[in-house]
mmCIF file of C-alpha atoms in Angstrom:
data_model
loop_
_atom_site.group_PDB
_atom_site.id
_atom_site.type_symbol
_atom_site.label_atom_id
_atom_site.label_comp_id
_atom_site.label_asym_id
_atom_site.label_seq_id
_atom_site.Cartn_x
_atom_site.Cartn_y
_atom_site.Cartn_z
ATOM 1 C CA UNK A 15 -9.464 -4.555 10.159
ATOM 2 C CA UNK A 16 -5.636 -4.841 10.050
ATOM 3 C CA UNK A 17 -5.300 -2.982 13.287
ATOM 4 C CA UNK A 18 -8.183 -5.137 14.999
ATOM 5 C CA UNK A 19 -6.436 -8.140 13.871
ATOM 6 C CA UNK A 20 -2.986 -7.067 14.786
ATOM 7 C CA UNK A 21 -3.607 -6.038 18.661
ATOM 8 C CA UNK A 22 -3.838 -8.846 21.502
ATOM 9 C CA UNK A 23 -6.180 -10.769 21.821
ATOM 10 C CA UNK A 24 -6.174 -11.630 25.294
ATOM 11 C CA UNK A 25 -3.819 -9.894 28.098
ATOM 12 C CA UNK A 26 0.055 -10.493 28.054
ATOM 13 C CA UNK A 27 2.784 -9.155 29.687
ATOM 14 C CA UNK A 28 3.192 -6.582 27.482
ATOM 15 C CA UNK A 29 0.097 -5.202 26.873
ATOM 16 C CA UNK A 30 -3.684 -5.809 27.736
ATOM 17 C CA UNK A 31 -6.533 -7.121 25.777
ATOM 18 C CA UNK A 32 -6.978 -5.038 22.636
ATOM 19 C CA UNK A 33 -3.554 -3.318 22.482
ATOM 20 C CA UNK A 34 -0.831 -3.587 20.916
ATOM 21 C CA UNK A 35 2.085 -1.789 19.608
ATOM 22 C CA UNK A 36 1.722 -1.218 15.583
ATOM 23 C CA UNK A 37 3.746 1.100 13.631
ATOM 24 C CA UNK A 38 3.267 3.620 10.550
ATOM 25 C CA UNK A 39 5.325 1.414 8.199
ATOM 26 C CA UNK A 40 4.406 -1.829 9.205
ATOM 27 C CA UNK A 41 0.806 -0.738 8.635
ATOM 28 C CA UNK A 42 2.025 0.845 5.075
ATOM 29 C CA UNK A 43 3.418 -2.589 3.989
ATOM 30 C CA UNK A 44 0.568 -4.776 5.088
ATOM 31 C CA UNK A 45 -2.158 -2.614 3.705
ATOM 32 C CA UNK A 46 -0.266 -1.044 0.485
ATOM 33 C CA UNK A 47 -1.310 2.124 2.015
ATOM 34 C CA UNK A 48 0.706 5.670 1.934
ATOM 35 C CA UNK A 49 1.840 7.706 5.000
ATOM 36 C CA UNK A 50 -0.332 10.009 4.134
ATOM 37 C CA UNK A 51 -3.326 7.657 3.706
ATOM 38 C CA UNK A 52 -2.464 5.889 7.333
ATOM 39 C CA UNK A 53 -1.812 9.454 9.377
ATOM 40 C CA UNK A 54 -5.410 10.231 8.258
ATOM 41 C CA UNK A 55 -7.026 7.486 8.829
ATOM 42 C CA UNK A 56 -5.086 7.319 12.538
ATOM 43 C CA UNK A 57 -6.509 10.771 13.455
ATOM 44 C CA UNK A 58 -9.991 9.774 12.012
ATOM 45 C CA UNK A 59 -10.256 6.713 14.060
ATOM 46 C CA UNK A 60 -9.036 8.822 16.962
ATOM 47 C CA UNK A 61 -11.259 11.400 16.874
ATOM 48 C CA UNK A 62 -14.346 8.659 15.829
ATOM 49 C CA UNK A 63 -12.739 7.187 19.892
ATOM 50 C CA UNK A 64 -12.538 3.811 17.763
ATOM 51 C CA UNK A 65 -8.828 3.989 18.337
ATOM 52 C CA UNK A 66 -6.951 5.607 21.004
ATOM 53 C CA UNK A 67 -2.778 5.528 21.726
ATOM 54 C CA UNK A 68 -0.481 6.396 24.245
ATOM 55 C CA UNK A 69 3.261 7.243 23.545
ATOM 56 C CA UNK A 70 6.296 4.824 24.322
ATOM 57 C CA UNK A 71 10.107 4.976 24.161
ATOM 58 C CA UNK A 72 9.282 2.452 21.717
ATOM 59 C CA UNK A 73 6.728 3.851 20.050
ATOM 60 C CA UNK A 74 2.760 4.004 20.352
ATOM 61 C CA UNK A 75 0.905 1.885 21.944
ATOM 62 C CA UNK A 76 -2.339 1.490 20.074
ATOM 63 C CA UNK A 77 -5.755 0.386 21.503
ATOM 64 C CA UNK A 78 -9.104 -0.280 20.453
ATOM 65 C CA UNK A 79 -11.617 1.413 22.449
ATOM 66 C CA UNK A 80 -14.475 -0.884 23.884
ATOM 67 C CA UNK A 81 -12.449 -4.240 22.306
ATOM 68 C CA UNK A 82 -14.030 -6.706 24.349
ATOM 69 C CA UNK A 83 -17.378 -5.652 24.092
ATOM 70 C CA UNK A 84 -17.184 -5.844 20.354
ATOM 71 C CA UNK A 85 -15.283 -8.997 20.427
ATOM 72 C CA UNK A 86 -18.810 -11.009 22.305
ATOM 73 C CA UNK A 87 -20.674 -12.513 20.113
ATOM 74 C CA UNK A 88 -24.005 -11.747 22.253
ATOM 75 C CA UNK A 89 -23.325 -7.778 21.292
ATOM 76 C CA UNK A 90 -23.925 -8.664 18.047
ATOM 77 C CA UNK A 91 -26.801 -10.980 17.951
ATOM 78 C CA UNK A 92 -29.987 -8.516 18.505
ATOM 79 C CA UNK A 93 -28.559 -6.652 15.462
ATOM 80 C CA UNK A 94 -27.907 -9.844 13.482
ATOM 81 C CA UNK A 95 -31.548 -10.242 13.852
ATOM 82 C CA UNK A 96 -32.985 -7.572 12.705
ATOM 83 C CA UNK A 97 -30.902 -6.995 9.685
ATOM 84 C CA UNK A 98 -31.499 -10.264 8.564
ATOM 85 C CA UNK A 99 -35.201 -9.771 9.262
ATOM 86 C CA UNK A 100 -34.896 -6.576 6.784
ATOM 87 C CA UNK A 101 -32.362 -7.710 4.299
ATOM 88 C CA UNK A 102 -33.640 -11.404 3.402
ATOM 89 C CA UNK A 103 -36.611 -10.418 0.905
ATOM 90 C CA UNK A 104 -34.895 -7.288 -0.498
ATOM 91 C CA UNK A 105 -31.797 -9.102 -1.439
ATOM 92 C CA UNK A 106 -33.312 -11.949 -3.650
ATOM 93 C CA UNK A 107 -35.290 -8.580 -5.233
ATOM 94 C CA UNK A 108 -32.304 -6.015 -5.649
ATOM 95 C CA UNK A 109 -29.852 -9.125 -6.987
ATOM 96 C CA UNK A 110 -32.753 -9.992 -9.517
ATOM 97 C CA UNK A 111 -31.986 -6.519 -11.077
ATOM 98 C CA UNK A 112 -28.456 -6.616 -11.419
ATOM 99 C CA UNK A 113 -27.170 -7.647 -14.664
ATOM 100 C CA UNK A 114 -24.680 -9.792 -15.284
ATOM 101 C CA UNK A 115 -22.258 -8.242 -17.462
ATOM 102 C CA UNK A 116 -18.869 -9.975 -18.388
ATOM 103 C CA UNK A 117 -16.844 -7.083 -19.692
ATOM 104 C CA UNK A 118 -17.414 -5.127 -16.504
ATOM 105 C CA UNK A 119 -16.165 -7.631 -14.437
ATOM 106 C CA UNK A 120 -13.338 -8.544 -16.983
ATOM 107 C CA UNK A 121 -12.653 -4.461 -16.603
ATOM 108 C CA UNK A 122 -12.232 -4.627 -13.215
ATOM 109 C CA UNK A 123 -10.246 -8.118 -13.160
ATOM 110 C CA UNK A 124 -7.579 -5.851 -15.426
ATOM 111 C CA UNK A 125 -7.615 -3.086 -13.262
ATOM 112 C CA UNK A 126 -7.052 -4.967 -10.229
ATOM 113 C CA UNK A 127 -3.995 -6.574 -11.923
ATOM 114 C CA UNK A 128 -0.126 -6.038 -10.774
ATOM 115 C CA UNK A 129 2.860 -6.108 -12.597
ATOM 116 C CA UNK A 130 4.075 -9.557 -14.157
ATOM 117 C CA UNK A 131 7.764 -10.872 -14.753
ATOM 118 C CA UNK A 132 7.769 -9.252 -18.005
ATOM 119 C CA UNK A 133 7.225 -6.184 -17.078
ATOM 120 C CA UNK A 134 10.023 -6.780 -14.570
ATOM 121 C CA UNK A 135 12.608 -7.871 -16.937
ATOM 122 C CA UNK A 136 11.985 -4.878 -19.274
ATOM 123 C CA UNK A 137 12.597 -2.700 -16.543
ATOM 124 C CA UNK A 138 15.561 -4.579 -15.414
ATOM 125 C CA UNK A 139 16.856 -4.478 -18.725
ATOM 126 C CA UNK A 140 16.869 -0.714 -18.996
ATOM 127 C CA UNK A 141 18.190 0.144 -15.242
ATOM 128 C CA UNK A 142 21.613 1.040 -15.649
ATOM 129 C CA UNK A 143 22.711 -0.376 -11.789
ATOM 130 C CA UNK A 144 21.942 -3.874 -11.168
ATOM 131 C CA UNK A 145 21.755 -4.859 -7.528
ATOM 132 C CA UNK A 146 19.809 -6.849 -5.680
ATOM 133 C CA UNK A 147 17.595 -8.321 -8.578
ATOM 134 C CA UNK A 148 15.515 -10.478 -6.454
ATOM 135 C CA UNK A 149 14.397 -7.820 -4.175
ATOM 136 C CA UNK A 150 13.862 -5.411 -6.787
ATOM 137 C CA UNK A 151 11.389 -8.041 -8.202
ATOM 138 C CA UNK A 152 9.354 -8.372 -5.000
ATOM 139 C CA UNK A 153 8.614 -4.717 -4.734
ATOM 140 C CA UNK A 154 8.128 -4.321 -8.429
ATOM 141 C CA UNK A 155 5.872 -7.407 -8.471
ATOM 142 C CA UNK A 156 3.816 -5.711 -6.140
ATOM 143 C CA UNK A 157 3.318 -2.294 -8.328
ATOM 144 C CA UNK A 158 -0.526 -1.616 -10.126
ATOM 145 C CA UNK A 159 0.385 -2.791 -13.740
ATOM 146 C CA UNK A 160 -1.577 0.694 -15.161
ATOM 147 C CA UNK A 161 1.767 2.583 -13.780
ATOM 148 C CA UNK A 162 3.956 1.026 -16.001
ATOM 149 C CA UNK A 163 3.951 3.529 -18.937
ATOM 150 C CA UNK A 164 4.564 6.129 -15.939
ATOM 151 C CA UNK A 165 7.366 3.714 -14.666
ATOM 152 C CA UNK A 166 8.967 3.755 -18.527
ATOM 153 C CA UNK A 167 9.010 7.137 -18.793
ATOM 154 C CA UNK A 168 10.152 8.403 -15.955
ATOM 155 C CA UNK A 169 12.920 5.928 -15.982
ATOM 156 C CA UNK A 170 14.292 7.377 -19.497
ATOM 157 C CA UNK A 171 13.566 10.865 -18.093
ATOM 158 C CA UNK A 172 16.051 9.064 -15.277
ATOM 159 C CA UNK A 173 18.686 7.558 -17.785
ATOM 160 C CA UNK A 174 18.526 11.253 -19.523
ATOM 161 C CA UNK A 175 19.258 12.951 -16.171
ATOM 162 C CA UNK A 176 22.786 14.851 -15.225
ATOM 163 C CA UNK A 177 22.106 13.446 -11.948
ATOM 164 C CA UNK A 178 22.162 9.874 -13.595
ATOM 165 C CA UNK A 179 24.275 10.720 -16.931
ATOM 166 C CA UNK A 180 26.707 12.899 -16.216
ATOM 167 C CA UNK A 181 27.370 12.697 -11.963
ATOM 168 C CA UNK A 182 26.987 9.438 -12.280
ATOM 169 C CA UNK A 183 24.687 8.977 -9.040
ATOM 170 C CA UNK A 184 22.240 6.295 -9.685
ATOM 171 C CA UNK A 185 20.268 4.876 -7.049
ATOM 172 C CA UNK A 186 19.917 1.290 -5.622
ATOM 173 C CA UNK A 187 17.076 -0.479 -8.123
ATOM 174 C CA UNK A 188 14.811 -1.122 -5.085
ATOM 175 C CA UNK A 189 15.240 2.352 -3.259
ATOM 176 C CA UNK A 190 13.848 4.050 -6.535
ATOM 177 C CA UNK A 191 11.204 1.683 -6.922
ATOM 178 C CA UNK A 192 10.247 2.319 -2.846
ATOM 179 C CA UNK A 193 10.605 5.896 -3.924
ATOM 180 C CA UNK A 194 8.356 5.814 -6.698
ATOM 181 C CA UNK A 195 11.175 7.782 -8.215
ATOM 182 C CA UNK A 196 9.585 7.637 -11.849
ATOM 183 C CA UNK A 197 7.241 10.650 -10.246
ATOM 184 C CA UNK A 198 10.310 12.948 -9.969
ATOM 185 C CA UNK A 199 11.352 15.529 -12.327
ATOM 186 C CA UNK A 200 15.668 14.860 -13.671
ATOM 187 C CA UNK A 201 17.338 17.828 -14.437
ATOM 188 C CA UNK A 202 18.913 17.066 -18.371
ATOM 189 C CA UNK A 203 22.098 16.574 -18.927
ATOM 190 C CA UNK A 204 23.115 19.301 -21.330
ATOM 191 C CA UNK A 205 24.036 17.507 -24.960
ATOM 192 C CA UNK A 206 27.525 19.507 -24.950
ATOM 193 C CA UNK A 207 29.603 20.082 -21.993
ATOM 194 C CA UNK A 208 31.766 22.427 -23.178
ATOM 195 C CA UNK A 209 35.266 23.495 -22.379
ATOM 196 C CA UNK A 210 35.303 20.314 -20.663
ATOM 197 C CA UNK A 211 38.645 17.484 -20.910
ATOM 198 C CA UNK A 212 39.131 14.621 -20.241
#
């Protein structure tokens, strides 16, 4: 849907109806999706021919294939009809059956949730380098609250580090937060360093 949304809409200059020029990253920060995640969805489309591209100096050109026949409303109607034709008594039936259950949906409501300005604040409180607070917060803001024990401890694992410790090398809030760097493994800084002056 992103993608459909994001190429033109009618021809431009630039580029015809249903093609536009859309990136991995800006596709990664609009849909809170991976590399990984978008690369594989890119060659699935592809190879589906929902989605062809063509290679730029500036990047790729994406297109959706057959845009403006899905984009008249007449394409859709015949289908529209029968569906509905199908669908109206079974749905009164099937939605009948489901119960309503509270605690599922309350489940779901807390899995769904993202970290709050708590959360923030404790972190901030415990990272040792303190730059850029406010865009620190907007990325952290945007993090799945059920990573925040993960976040905790692999920021002591961090703080416990040589890297972080001993070299002194700690990196900008919002870069290790980008990074999901609580997922790396720190090398300990050894409790004694020995034959050492100062």
């Amino acid at each position: 849907f992103y993608v459909v949304n994001r190429v033109n809409h009618k021809d431009s200059k630039l580029f015809k109806k249903g093609e536009g020029l859309i990136t991995y990253t800006e596709i990664m920060g609009k849909c809170r999706a991976t590399k990984a995640q978008v690369e594989k969805f890119m060659k699935w489309a592809e190879k589906e021919e929902m989605i062809a591209s063509t290679r730029t100096t500036r990047g790729r050109i994406r297109f959706i294939v057959n845009y403006a026949r899905f984009q008249d409303l007449s394409f859709y109607k015949e289908d529209l009809k029968k569906t509905t034709e199908k669908t109206s008594g079974r749905v009164a039936e099937e939605l009948e059956k489901v119960p309503i259950d509270k605690n599922v949906k309350n489940e779901r409501m807390k899995e769904e949730k993202y970290m709050s300005e708590k959360e923030f604040e404790e972190f901030w409180k415990r990272y040792p380098r303190k730059e850029n607070k406010k865009k620190a917060r907007e990325k952290f803001l945007k993090l799945p609250l059920k990573d925040f024990s993960k976040i905790k401890e692999g920021l002591s694992r961090a703080l416990a580090s040589r890297q972080w410790k001993i070299d002194g090398i700690i990196p900008h809030p919002t870069t290790w937060i980008n990074g999901e760097r609580w997922n790396d493994e720190a090398e300990e800084a050894p409790e004694e360093q020995k034959g050492i002056c100062f």
